[in-house]
Each structure stands twice: as C-alpha cells, then as structure tokens.
Amino acid sequence: MTTLPEVPATTGKDFIRALIEQDLATGRKGNTLHTRFPPEPNGYLHLGHAKSICLNFGVAKEYNGLCNLRFDDTNPLKESQEYVDSIREDVQWLGFDWADREYYASDYFETLYALAEKLIGMGKAYVDSLTAEEIRAYRGNLTVPGKESPYRTRSVEENLDLFRRMRAGEFADGQHVLRAKIDMASPNLVMRDPALYRIRRTTHHRTGDTWCIYPMYDYTHCISDSLEGITHSFCTLEFVNNRALYDWVLETLDLYRSEQTEFARLSITRTVLSKRKLIQLVEEGHVKGWDDPRMPTLSGMRRRGVPPEALRDFCARIGISRAENEVEFSMLEFCIREALNHTAPRGMAVLDPIKVVVENYPEDQEEWFDLPLAPDAPEKGVRRVPFSRELYIERDDFMEIPAKKFHRLAPGQEVRLRCAYYITCKDVQKDAQGNITALICTYDPESRGGGTPDNRKVKGTLHWVSARHAKPVEVRLYDHLFLQDNPEDVEEGKTFLDVLNPDSLRVVTGYTDASILGMTPGERVQFERIGYFCVDKDSTDGTMVLNRTATLKDTWAKIVAKS
RNA sequence: AGGGGUGUAGCCAAGUUGGUAAGGCACCGGGUUUUGGUCCCGUCAUCCGAGGGUUCGAGUCCUUCCGCCCCUGCCA
C-alpha cells in the first residue's frame, strides 16, 4: 500500500485556512499553529471582535494549535481594568479558552525598552526633539516626500543618553520622541521614521507609575507576537501598510519572524461597529449602557438573549475574505433563530390582550393542558398551563371583518386554542367608544386537547392565557437601533444619531402563566407565535422583566404588507 | 495625486496547473404542520467591474481603463 502525500484540501476554505494548511503541510512556520487575539482594553467587545475571536481561537482549535489572549495595553490614556475584565468575560462567554496564556503588552515593557536601546545602538533609531506639529509638517504628504529631522543625525551616544533620560522622567510630555530611522521619502507613510516611544506621564492600569514612556503599537505588536512565538498574526485590512514596519522591526532586531496576514473587517447593516460611535451612544445616553440589549456589543447581545453558538455560527457563515463587505442583518437574525429554535423551551404569553369569554364553559371550572416544551422532541416534556372560562388572546388575532386569507378568530369563525379547545366567536362586546372589550365565544368539549373526533379542520391556532391565572410581566420589545441600512450614510450636516430609531425599545405588560415566573436571569423561552425571550437581570421578586431576543418569522405580516 | 488593497446574484462567499459559475442568507413559488414557527421541495448569474488580446476553449493568462476602500496620530 502506498501512501500518497497529503494534499491539503484547500478548496471551499477561506484564504486564511488555506494558508495555514499549506504552511502546516510544508512546515514553513513549524508544525504548531500559534495565534493570538489582541484587543486593546479601551472599550467593550462587539460583533467585529467576535469575527476576529472566532478566527483566531477557531483556527487554533481546528488545527491543534494555540491561541493567546493578549491585551494591547500601550496607551494608558484610554485603557482601564474595567475593559480588561469585560473582555475576559466576553471571550469566555463566546466559548473560547486561553488557558494560562493571558498576556499583556505591558508585560514586555522592559524587553521592549532594551530592544529600543539595541536599535539605537545599531543606528536604527534616534531621539527626535521636534514638536508634534513639526513632525507632522516634516512627514510630507501623500505625494510630497518627507524631510529628514535635523535631529536625525544625532550620535548613538547622545541618543542613548537622551532615551535613558526620557525613561528617567527628565523631560516633559512631548518634548522628545524615539523614532525609527527608516526612510522619510518612502511612498508608504508608515515607513517615514515612525515614532517608537513617546513620553506620557499617565498612570497605567497595570504598571502604575513605573513608566513615563510608552511604546507605540507598531513597535510593540510585532515584538509581542515574536516573543510569544506567534506563527500567524491576523489583523484587519487597515493594517496592510503597517506590515512593512512589522517586518522591518523583526528583521532589523533579528527576532523570530511572526507573520502578519490581513482580512476584511466586518460590517453589518442597521448597526455601527466603530468604537468611537459605540462610546458616543453610551456616553450621550442614547442607550442604557454597554450592555444595552440594542447594542452590537457582546455584552449587549448576551443580555438580549443571543446564545454564543449563534454568534459562532454567524462568523462561520459570513466567512473570511479580503473584500470589503456589509453583511445583511437578516443573516445574523437567521443564526439567532436557528440556535434558539433548537434550544428554547416553548411557552405562551399574550402581549396585547383582548378578553375572551367562553360562555358555555363552567364559571368555577379550571383544567390544565400540556404544552410540549419542544414540539419536535416530545421526550423533553411538557409545560402545564391552566385553562378557565375567561382567557386572553392577542388583539391582532381577531378581526371583526376578517381580511382575505385571515384565518384567525372572527365572528362565526372557529379556531383552535393551542393544546386546549376549539372555540367559535359568537359575539363582540364594545364600550361606548366602540372599542372591543370582550369576545363572547363557545367551545366544543369534544375538541379537548386541540383535536376533534370528526377530524374537523380549523385554519388557525392561537396562543392564549387564562385570565384568572395570568401573571403580568414587563416585556421589552427591541427593534433595530437605526432606521436605515447604513447609519453612516446620511446627508451633509447630519450624523448617525439623526437616524436613530425612536422605537428601538417598546415596553409593554405581557401576561403569561406562573411557570414562566420560575425562570432566572439569562434563561430563554420561545413564546409560541411571538418570538424568543430572555429573562433580564432587572427582574425583581415583584416583576419579571423579559427581553425580546428575536421575533419569529412572520409570514402573515408579509402577506399583510403585500396587500 | 504617491503607495497599498479590492471588485463573482439583493447580501455573504467558493472557484489554486485555463475546460464551460459551489454553498448560505434574503426573495419568490409549492408541500407538511395543533406555533401563518420549524421542516421539505423548487425558482433565482448565458455570466464573473468594463474594453481589448492570447487560446479550440478564460471568472481564471496578458493588457488598458473604471469604481470602491485604506494610509499624511507622539491612537490601535
């Protein structure tokens, strides 16, 4: 028997997985894949990060490699422990584990500093004393090459002395900066003597006041990757230009060559994902916090009731490529429903009640019906729901003058109450203003359980709640935060805030049976014919609060919309 | 304008030595159904940003052009 060389089946895979398989097959980067997820702790993680997390941790898992969690904490002005904590929680919640490989760029400050001195010694870095404005002016622009700083020719000794004194705190913020000596005429602006270190007298959330100089991203990231033995360093497309510097630093310093590969960042219709805009939504009070269920943050979606597997599935479905993209929100919605359909137990609740009086049902009688928790898996058991003479059904499940194809309740029409009885509407009661106050119906005792001996068909099945047993709950109905697909696409003088959806949150009182009250925060339920809901942490002993995670697909609404 | 990236259906996205356009979402049509949910089946690119060329044959090779995105932080 002959063993043919393994030909990596790269077809159908995204370009990153194809790259990995090839590298693993050729041994070009060794035999163990090592990636990292490198967030800056300056905000909460959102859907865009989920794509990166699923990529980095995902490929590590698929190819038997490792993925580190590394905080890119080089700018103490914007970073804080609060963000570190939320990030750790969110990555874990998404379902990934970094074991003991939790690193911080700040762990490498001492090494980074030593390597900077080495660069100076090699004549590859110098201390510049130009002001920030001057540096900007000297940089030139897209078409005009930059000019060299007059301080570019300082001796190694002078540079070393100055740099050490920068560290020692002898200078004011902004007085000096350490720059790489590369090429002020490079067509790639990133290579025009980029800053490596700046002076910043700010307390760092981890290193405290140990340092008053902090390394820049471009210098820190590649070295951190290298020190951790990262084989593949994935980042988004806006860093393509920075790759030249990433490679320059590692090559010049003769360090292990981690390799950067870029992919397109995620954008989704009806939402914004830029950190700046997300912060603005929170700070200006357009939402109630980072974990507001309308936010595209992982904490927001978690609170909304979105299961982590839905997000992982979503990331798998959208794929990875280098083309700019804007994924339709419906794709996410599909993944959420798909995950919830299999896992959320069923229940019944009426959100906009109208009373039904079953006039031939004994006033003092009550009975209990079994509602399957999972219609497609009867073995999962049932929910016992009480039935009595007076019930609530949904207001829009009744039409006095039924529209075409409307097969719910209407005068003279018979419908099924889910798992209970068939009822027929006999009369409509109204108040002085003409508002419907109650529907007088009769039931067919033969239809107990929702079917009849004569196998008579009814066209509609309605959800219901026994009025006497109904428990009020606060229901928060969420809708898109923005009115248009692309919230950034606004006319001159307007911003994304001008297209905020004023009805993104509607709070109503819903009615359900007592079994629902036993649920605890985070628990999910599908209210049949309405949608998926999740118990909110705002729930108290007195009132339960439910967040609507997603509606069910509504074919009837579509028919109505068309006519 | 200099450098870089990218263009396959409404959206995402496969397509790796050139051989005659995967899959998913959405949409539309039909079936099943005690959720107008789920599930099932079917339709949906004579065409791959545009033009020219090479070839028996091109989304794939060559060439010209066009669109969109990124880069002028002591942010990441």
XYZ file of C-alpha atoms (C1' of nucleotides) in Angstrom:
639
model
C 0.000 0.000 0.000
C 1.390 3.335 -0.955
C 0.897 6.471 0.994
C 0.283 9.434 -1.173
C 1.466 12.777 0.100
C -1.301 14.641 1.851
C -2.706 17.178 -0.486
C -4.346 19.872 1.585
C -7.986 20.108 0.572
C -7.997 23.832 0.386
C -10.994 24.248 -1.843
C -14.039 25.748 -0.216
C -11.978 27.114 2.647
C -11.239 30.724 3.241
C -7.836 32.037 2.223
C -6.555 32.047 5.782
C -7.319 28.408 6.415
C -5.819 27.603 3.032
C -2.680 29.486 4.044
C -2.473 27.680 7.364
C -2.920 24.267 5.796
C -0.219 24.990 3.319
C 2.154 26.299 5.978
C 1.478 23.305 8.173
C 1.966 20.922 5.256
C 5.276 22.463 4.240
C 6.436 23.149 7.764
C 7.229 26.692 6.736
C 6.159 28.024 10.145
C 6.967 24.930 12.162
C 4.404 22.292 12.969
C 2.284 24.085 15.522
C -0.058 26.894 14.690
C 0.046 29.692 17.229
C -2.306 32.677 17.023
C -3.444 35.406 19.346
C -6.428 37.673 19.908
C -5.009 41.119 20.757
C -7.679 43.561 21.953
C -6.861 46.989 23.292
C -8.697 47.340 26.611
C -10.298 50.639 25.677
C -13.862 49.568 25.036
C -16.248 46.651 25.050
C -16.012 43.839 22.553
C -18.528 43.824 19.717
C -19.573 41.752 16.728
C -16.479 42.793 14.803
C -14.309 41.381 17.558
C -16.370 38.199 17.517
C -15.228 37.666 13.943
C -11.607 38.033 14.989
C -12.028 35.879 18.092
C -13.715 33.101 16.149
C -10.977 33.274 13.548
C -8.010 33.242 15.912
C -9.332 30.822 18.509
C -11.208 28.898 15.858
C -8.254 28.037 13.650
C -6.126 27.255 16.706
C -8.710 24.675 17.724
C -9.199 23.287 14.223
C -5.506 22.803 13.572
C -4.480 21.706 17.053
C -2.695 24.925 17.779
C -2.783 27.540 20.493
C -4.311 30.956 20.759
C -3.217 33.549 23.309
C -5.291 36.319 24.748
C -3.118 39.398 24.718
C -4.094 42.845 25.828
C -2.522 45.531 23.721
C -2.209 47.994 26.555
C 0.282 50.570 25.348
C -1.876 53.672 25.684
C -2.760 54.228 29.357
C -4.732 57.334 28.452
C -7.567 55.279 27.046
C -7.302 51.935 28.756
C -8.660 50.584 32.003
C -9.147 47.483 34.095
C -12.910 47.664 33.578
C -12.359 46.920 29.906
C -9.892 44.132 30.627
C -12.473 42.444 32.834
C -15.266 42.768 30.312
C -13.083 41.433 27.517
C -12.078 38.355 29.501
C -15.708 37.676 30.324
C -16.859 38.148 26.736
C -14.228 35.887 25.175
C -15.082 33.198 27.689
C -18.783 33.613 27.078
C -18.232 33.255 23.340
C -16.859 29.850 24.185
C -13.101 30.163 23.964
C -10.359 29.317 26.397
C -6.853 30.740 26.532
C -5.838 28.558 29.500
C -2.928 30.282 31.245
C -1.856 32.201 28.174
C -3.156 35.589 29.203
C -0.588 38.180 28.263
C -0.223 41.920 28.271
C 1.959 44.050 26.064
C 2.844 45.816 29.292
C 4.459 42.537 30.437
C 7.072 43.238 27.792
C 7.823 46.874 28.589
C 11.279 46.074 29.965
C 12.190 43.899 26.982
C 10.755 46.409 24.599
C 12.894 49.085 26.204
C 16.056 47.006 25.943
C 15.365 46.307 22.278
C 14.874 50.012 21.690
C 18.324 50.686 23.131
C 19.627 47.989 20.807
C 18.027 49.725 17.856
C 19.671 52.972 18.923
C 22.981 51.182 19.195
C 22.561 49.917 15.658
C 21.925 53.424 14.456
C 18.396 52.423 13.524
C 16.583 54.712 15.939
C 17.044 58.238 17.183
C 15.573 60.685 19.626
C 13.771 63.460 17.835
C 13.140 66.777 19.544
C 10.824 68.266 17.005
C 7.365 69.175 18.284
C 4.402 67.069 17.243
C 3.347 69.756 14.766
C 6.827 69.921 13.279
C 6.987 66.185 12.892
C 3.704 66.289 11.058
C 4.991 69.007 8.744
C 8.259 67.168 8.117
C 6.395 63.999 7.227
C 5.239 65.443 3.910
C 2.025 64.103 2.489
C 0.672 61.538 0.059
C 2.527 62.990 -2.896
C 5.290 65.047 -1.310
C 8.168 63.133 0.273
C 9.064 63.946 3.848
C 12.090 65.873 5.078
C 14.595 64.498 7.496
C 14.560 65.910 11.002
C 17.628 67.954 11.973
C 17.964 65.622 14.974
C 18.165 62.564 12.761
C 21.956 62.608 12.740
C 22.489 62.627 16.499
C 25.223 60.251 17.639
C 24.432 56.884 19.158
C 25.798 58.125 22.479
C 23.617 61.201 22.507
C 20.549 59.166 21.505
C 21.202 56.621 24.207
C 21.706 59.326 26.809
C 18.552 61.143 25.779
C 16.476 57.969 25.651
C 17.619 56.929 29.112
C 16.751 60.331 30.435
C 13.363 60.084 28.758
C 12.780 56.943 30.741
C 14.115 58.585 33.890
C 11.482 61.257 33.602
C 13.762 64.191 32.941
C 11.607 65.581 30.149
C 8.115 66.874 29.769
C 5.478 65.058 27.765
C 6.005 65.692 24.091
C 9.491 67.075 24.447
C 11.177 64.132 22.772
C 10.142 61.039 20.917
C 12.084 57.976 19.847
C 11.829 57.336 16.132
C 12.941 54.535 13.851
C 15.403 55.676 11.224
C 13.958 54.292 8.014
C 13.114 56.435 5.008
C 11.494 59.848 5.009
C 10.874 59.580 1.277
C 9.071 56.231 1.388
C 5.803 56.214 -0.553
C 4.437 54.250 2.403
C 3.849 56.916 5.046
C 4.137 54.342 7.814
C 7.826 53.979 6.968
C 8.706 57.684 7.232
C 10.608 57.362 10.509
C 7.690 56.176 12.635
C 7.546 57.052 16.336
C 8.506 54.162 18.587
C 8.203 55.727 22.027
C 6.502 58.793 23.423
C 6.605 60.418 26.829
C 3.282 60.178 28.668
C 3.039 60.857 32.365
C -0.022 58.759 32.918
C -0.684 56.025 35.411
C -1.001 52.699 33.631
C -3.692 50.333 34.886
C -1.144 47.570 35.317
C 2.308 49.092 35.603
C 1.199 52.083 37.641
C 3.761 54.867 37.555
C 6.733 52.658 36.737
C 6.937 54.131 33.276
C 6.604 57.594 31.839
C 7.460 56.496 28.324
C 5.232 54.106 26.433
C 5.919 52.150 23.233
C 3.763 52.614 20.151
C 1.556 49.953 18.579
C 3.688 49.274 15.510
C 6.769 48.693 17.590
C 5.029 46.721 20.322
C 2.741 44.450 18.414
C 5.243 42.674 16.233
C 7.675 42.163 19.088
C 4.924 40.854 21.357
C 3.919 38.402 18.630
C 7.517 37.360 18.196
C 8.192 36.893 21.910
C 5.103 34.697 22.219
C 6.098 32.626 19.216
C 3.018 33.621 17.270
C 3.255 31.957 13.872
C 0.314 33.700 12.240
C -0.729 37.184 13.226
C -4.136 38.036 11.803
C -5.457 41.546 11.714
C -7.780 43.693 9.658
C -7.088 45.306 6.311
C -6.320 48.813 7.554
C -3.007 47.424 8.803
C -1.759 46.322 5.409
C 0.559 49.330 5.195
C 1.832 48.656 8.694
C 3.043 45.221 7.682
C 6.170 46.767 6.178
C 7.062 48.173 9.574
C 6.069 44.950 11.359
C 8.561 43.120 9.163
C 11.212 45.842 9.438
C 11.266 45.736 13.239
C 11.537 41.964 13.468
C 14.118 41.738 10.729
C 16.261 44.599 11.999
C 16.228 43.250 15.534
C 16.793 39.731 14.221
C 13.847 38.333 16.146
C 11.610 35.345 15.427
C 9.573 36.248 12.373
C 5.898 36.119 13.129
C 3.873 36.822 10.026
C 1.003 39.227 9.616
C -1.944 38.447 7.356
C -4.870 40.792 6.943
C -8.570 40.116 6.383
C -11.574 42.366 5.834
C -13.309 43.708 8.900
C -16.974 43.040 9.472
C -19.737 45.499 8.950
C -23.433 44.822 9.321
C -26.494 46.681 8.126
C -28.557 48.586 10.693
C -25.706 48.903 13.152
C -22.486 50.761 13.837
C -19.354 48.990 14.995
C -16.829 51.763 15.386
C -15.594 52.128 18.933
C -15.948 55.881 18.792
C -19.609 55.685 17.827
C -20.372 52.963 20.335
C -18.842 55.047 23.106
C -20.886 58.010 21.963
C -24.116 56.014 22.124
C -23.311 55.045 25.691
C -21.967 58.351 26.950
C -24.673 60.503 25.444
C -27.334 58.213 26.831
C -28.873 57.046 23.586
C -28.737 53.583 25.072
C -28.622 52.499 28.690
C -25.048 51.232 28.748
C -22.546 48.983 27.042
C -24.780 46.020 27.724
C -27.985 47.608 26.493
C -29.663 44.802 24.524
C -29.794 47.047 21.456
C -26.021 47.360 21.347
C -23.948 45.185 18.977
C -21.569 44.560 21.870
C -21.116 41.001 23.045
C -22.406 42.008 26.474
C -25.430 43.679 24.890
C -26.267 40.672 22.801
C -25.706 38.335 25.721
C -28.186 40.343 27.777
C -30.588 40.380 24.864
C -30.560 36.592 24.922
C -28.413 35.803 21.906
C -26.706 32.462 22.537
C -22.948 32.329 21.889
C -23.338 29.448 19.457
C -25.460 31.729 17.251
C -22.563 34.169 17.038
C -20.065 31.437 16.280
C -22.354 30.094 13.592
C -22.732 33.588 12.188
C -18.976 34.077 11.994
C -18.607 30.745 10.248
C -21.294 31.603 7.726
C -20.017 35.040 6.737
C -16.591 33.641 6.018
C -13.267 35.405 5.808
C -12.030 37.286 2.779
C -10.221 40.443 1.781
C -13.168 42.118 0.087
C -14.985 44.983 1.764
C -18.332 43.688 2.891
C -21.570 44.640 4.557
C -23.462 41.644 5.843
C -27.240 41.916 5.979
C -28.705 41.892 9.449
C -31.055 39.102 8.372
C -28.070 36.759 8.286
C -27.446 37.338 11.998
C -31.134 37.073 12.739
C -31.255 33.730 10.964
C -28.398 32.378 13.075
C -30.051 33.545 16.267
C -33.377 31.920 15.400
C -31.649 28.767 14.242
C -29.820 28.363 17.552
C -32.813 29.284 19.669
C -35.276 27.113 17.788
C -33.361 24.051 18.929
C -32.775 25.142 22.498
C -35.504 27.455 23.765
C -38.374 25.690 25.530
C -41.834 26.787 24.402
C -44.315 28.755 26.425
C -47.259 31.050 25.876
C -47.705 34.741 26.625
C -50.094 37.397 25.413
C -48.535 40.777 24.831
C -51.551 42.805 23.756
C -54.530 41.126 25.412
C -58.156 41.036 24.436
C -60.544 39.122 26.667
C -62.339 36.013 25.516
C -65.332 34.725 27.498
C -66.154 31.104 26.812
C -69.802 31.300 27.695
C -70.560 27.594 27.730
C -67.570 26.790 29.962
C -68.489 26.474 33.661
C -67.600 29.569 35.663
C -65.911 27.739 38.526
C -64.095 25.164 36.429
C -60.434 25.050 35.538
C -58.266 22.428 33.898
C -54.658 22.030 32.913
C -53.258 21.330 29.475
C -49.866 20.069 28.388
C -47.869 22.291 26.088
C -44.813 20.473 24.680
C -41.577 22.161 25.665
C -40.110 21.091 22.344
C -42.665 20.123 19.674
C -40.041 18.247 17.659
C -38.742 16.377 20.700
C -41.683 15.216 22.822
C -39.338 13.440 25.219
C -38.284 16.827 26.539
C -41.544 17.065 28.419
C -44.385 19.499 28.757
C -45.418 22.701 30.421
C -48.687 22.551 32.353
C -50.876 25.525 31.565
C -54.195 26.412 33.237
C -57.420 26.982 31.311
C -60.615 28.647 32.511
C -63.742 30.441 31.332
C -62.077 33.784 30.751
C -58.956 33.977 28.634
C -56.690 36.454 26.930
C -55.728 36.172 23.304
C -53.648 38.522 21.178
C -55.517 41.598 19.933
C -54.381 41.130 16.359
C -55.537 37.526 16.364
C -59.086 38.843 15.970
C -60.674 40.804 13.152
C -64.302 41.829 13.235
C -64.298 41.968 9.459
C -61.685 39.400 8.505
C -59.286 40.233 5.715
C -58.709 37.817 2.878
C -56.652 34.795 3.993
C -57.038 35.802 7.634
C -57.654 32.505 9.334
C -57.627 33.558 12.927
C -60.633 34.467 15.068
C -63.555 36.394 13.587
C -67.312 36.429 14.180
C -68.652 32.986 13.344
C -65.197 31.535 12.791
C -63.788 28.580 14.645
C -60.137 28.397 15.682
C -58.033 26.186 17.873
C -56.591 27.396 21.138
C -53.217 25.723 21.192
C -53.345 22.407 23.023
C -56.747 23.273 24.506
C -60.102 23.563 22.715
C -61.730 24.799 19.548
C -63.687 27.993 20.092
C -66.103 29.881 17.880
C -66.714 33.598 18.172
C -70.398 34.358 18.777
C -70.441 38.000 19.748
C -68.309 41.087 20.140
C -68.708 43.385 23.145
C -67.727 47.025 22.905
C -67.607 50.033 25.169
C -69.268 53.397 24.496
C -66.368 54.447 22.256
C -66.666 51.362 20.155
C -63.539 49.666 21.481
C -63.756 45.926 21.746
C -63.864 44.869 25.387
C -64.514 41.160 25.074
C -65.235 38.386 22.629
C -68.051 36.044 23.538
C -67.223 32.548 22.332
C -68.345 28.980 22.770
C -66.112 25.959 22.948
C -66.530 22.419 21.713
C -65.948 19.995 24.626
C -65.168 17.311 22.028
C -62.082 19.231 20.916
C -60.255 18.796 24.195
C -56.512 18.836 23.623
C -56.881 20.559 20.296
C -58.431 17.923 18.058
C -61.887 16.523 17.405
C -63.232 13.002 16.818
C -64.653 14.075 13.470
C -61.205 15.321 12.461
C -62.653 18.684 11.629
C -60.016 21.113 10.438
C -59.616 24.644 11.693
C -57.465 27.090 9.845
C -55.917 28.866 12.759
C -54.254 28.024 16.041
C -53.922 30.775 18.624
C -51.892 31.120 21.790
C -53.784 32.099 24.916
C -53.528 32.624 28.649
C -56.128 32.007 31.342
C -57.179 35.435 32.634
C -57.638 34.242 36.178
C -54.176 32.689 36.280
C -52.367 35.289 34.191
C -49.275 36.893 35.669
C -48.161 40.285 34.400
C -44.558 40.611 33.254
C -42.628 43.548 31.861
C -41.690 42.850 28.272
C -39.065 44.884 26.463
C -39.542 44.767 22.737
C -36.382 45.675 20.890
C -36.043 46.739 17.310
C -33.147 47.997 15.190
C -31.267 50.890 16.763
C -31.136 52.626 13.397
C -33.743 53.366 10.769
C -31.589 52.795 7.719
C -29.311 50.054 6.496
C -26.186 52.151 6.683
C -26.413 54.594 9.605
C -23.308 56.400 8.375
C -24.883 57.199 5.041
C -26.528 60.487 5.990
C -26.850 63.827 4.253
C -24.487 66.745 4.868
C -24.631 68.089 8.366
C -26.328 65.027 9.828
C -24.819 62.151 11.757
C -25.692 58.577 12.579
C -27.506 59.944 15.627
C -30.056 61.559 13.357
C -31.179 58.179 12.072
C -31.594 56.559 15.478
C -34.844 54.588 15.670
C -37.110 56.295 18.250
C -38.975 53.000 18.681
C -35.974 50.762 19.187
C -37.381 49.948 22.635
C -41.057 49.478 23.443
C -42.036 48.356 26.907
C -45.328 46.548 27.343
C -47.006 44.481 30.024
C -47.470 40.918 28.896
C -49.426 38.119 30.519
C -48.225 34.602 30.980
C -48.716 31.616 33.213
C -46.978 31.057 36.521
C -44.476 28.524 35.184
C -42.633 31.332 33.404
C -42.102 33.135 36.697
C -39.740 30.393 37.802
C -37.185 31.380 35.205
C -33.980 33.083 36.258
C -31.975 35.851 34.549
C -30.398 34.632 31.329
C -32.941 31.868 30.817
C -34.646 31.773 27.450
C -38.092 30.841 26.209
C -39.962 30.873 22.951
C -43.423 32.306 23.330
C -45.218 30.469 20.593
C -46.153 32.545 17.575
C -44.378 35.618 19.003
C -40.666 35.196 19.450
C -37.732 34.365 21.668
C -37.354 35.990 25.049
C -34.720 36.078 27.755
C -35.118 36.954 31.427
C -33.368 40.237 32.163
C -31.244 40.916 35.204
C -33.543 43.824 36.058
C -36.147 41.303 37.193
C -37.161 41.578 40.838
C -39.255 39.414 43.114
C -42.223 41.568 42.208
C -41.813 41.910 38.471
C -40.167 39.734 35.941
C -38.526 41.522 33.023
C -38.221 39.798 29.670
C -36.143 40.952 26.703
C -37.304 40.023 23.251
C -34.261 38.478 21.608
C -35.850 37.983 18.208
C -39.278 37.659 16.693
C -40.361 34.526 14.913
C -40.538 34.754 11.135
C -43.907 36.258 10.375
C -45.344 35.127 7.067
C -48.726 36.640 7.828
C -47.184 40.082 8.363
C -45.587 39.697 4.963
C -48.921 38.883 3.351
C -50.499 41.906 5.034
C -47.663 44.134 3.907
C -48.071 42.999 0.332
C -51.791 43.768 0.155
C -2.125 62.968 -6.849
C 2.069 58.796 -4.376
C 1.699 53.892 -2.106
C -1.327 49.826 -0.845
C -5.889 46.846 -1.008
C -10.243 45.213 -3.580
C -14.194 44.328 -7.466
C -18.238 36.774 -8.885
C -26.526 37.204 -7.993
C -30.037 41.972 -3.472
C -26.183 40.296 0.693
C -22.021 36.962 2.338
C -18.906 33.732 -0.377
C -16.343 29.219 -3.126
C -13.956 28.932 -7.658
C -5.212 27.249 -6.852
C -1.928 23.929 -13.026
C -7.451 27.795 -18.420
C -12.387 23.165 -19.952
C -17.581 25.824 -19.762
C -20.217 29.646 -12.433
C -20.391 25.584 -5.148
C -22.909 26.790 -0.751
C -25.522 30.025 2.765
C -28.806 34.439 3.800
C -32.744 37.240 1.575
C -36.564 36.952 -2.056
C -40.353 34.223 -4.827
C -43.397 29.633 -5.643
C -45.202 24.767 -3.660
C -45.816 20.684 0.217
C -46.137 19.151 5.538
C -47.687 21.247 10.198
C -52.198 21.562 16.992
C -46.679 27.792 16.541
C -49.092 31.749 9.349
C -42.706 28.896 13.608
C -39.830 24.529 12.324
C -39.144 21.034 8.352
C -39.220 19.593 2.990
C -39.075 20.682 -2.304
C -38.410 24.096 -6.334
C -37.124 29.043 -8.849
C -33.262 32.742 -8.527
C -25.620 34.777 -12.599
C -25.721 32.517 -20.772
C -22.428 35.217 -16.756
C -17.847 36.737 -13.213
C -16.390 45.856 -12.716
C -15.624 47.494 -18.331
C -12.926 47.169 -23.056
C -9.180 44.765 -25.940
C -5.844 40.494 -26.616
C -3.799 35.170 -26.276
C -6.328 30.283 -26.894
C -10.075 25.113 -29.888
C -11.659 27.000 -25.071
C -10.750 32.461 -19.901
C -14.088 34.222 -13.827
C -9.244 32.008 -14.156
C -3.413 34.234 -18.561
C -1.815 39.296 -20.854
C -3.236 44.422 -21.427
C -5.793 49.102 -20.939
C -9.418 51.528 -18.324
C -13.133 52.327 -14.349
C -15.271 52.034 -9.354
C -14.788 51.494 -4.132
C -11.657 51.211 0.450
C -7.085 52.273 3.472
C -2.593 55.456 4.602
C -0.275 62.294 5.950
C -1.829 60.140 15.366
C 3.709 61.415 19.885
C -4.215 56.065 18.531
C -4.674 50.881 17.934
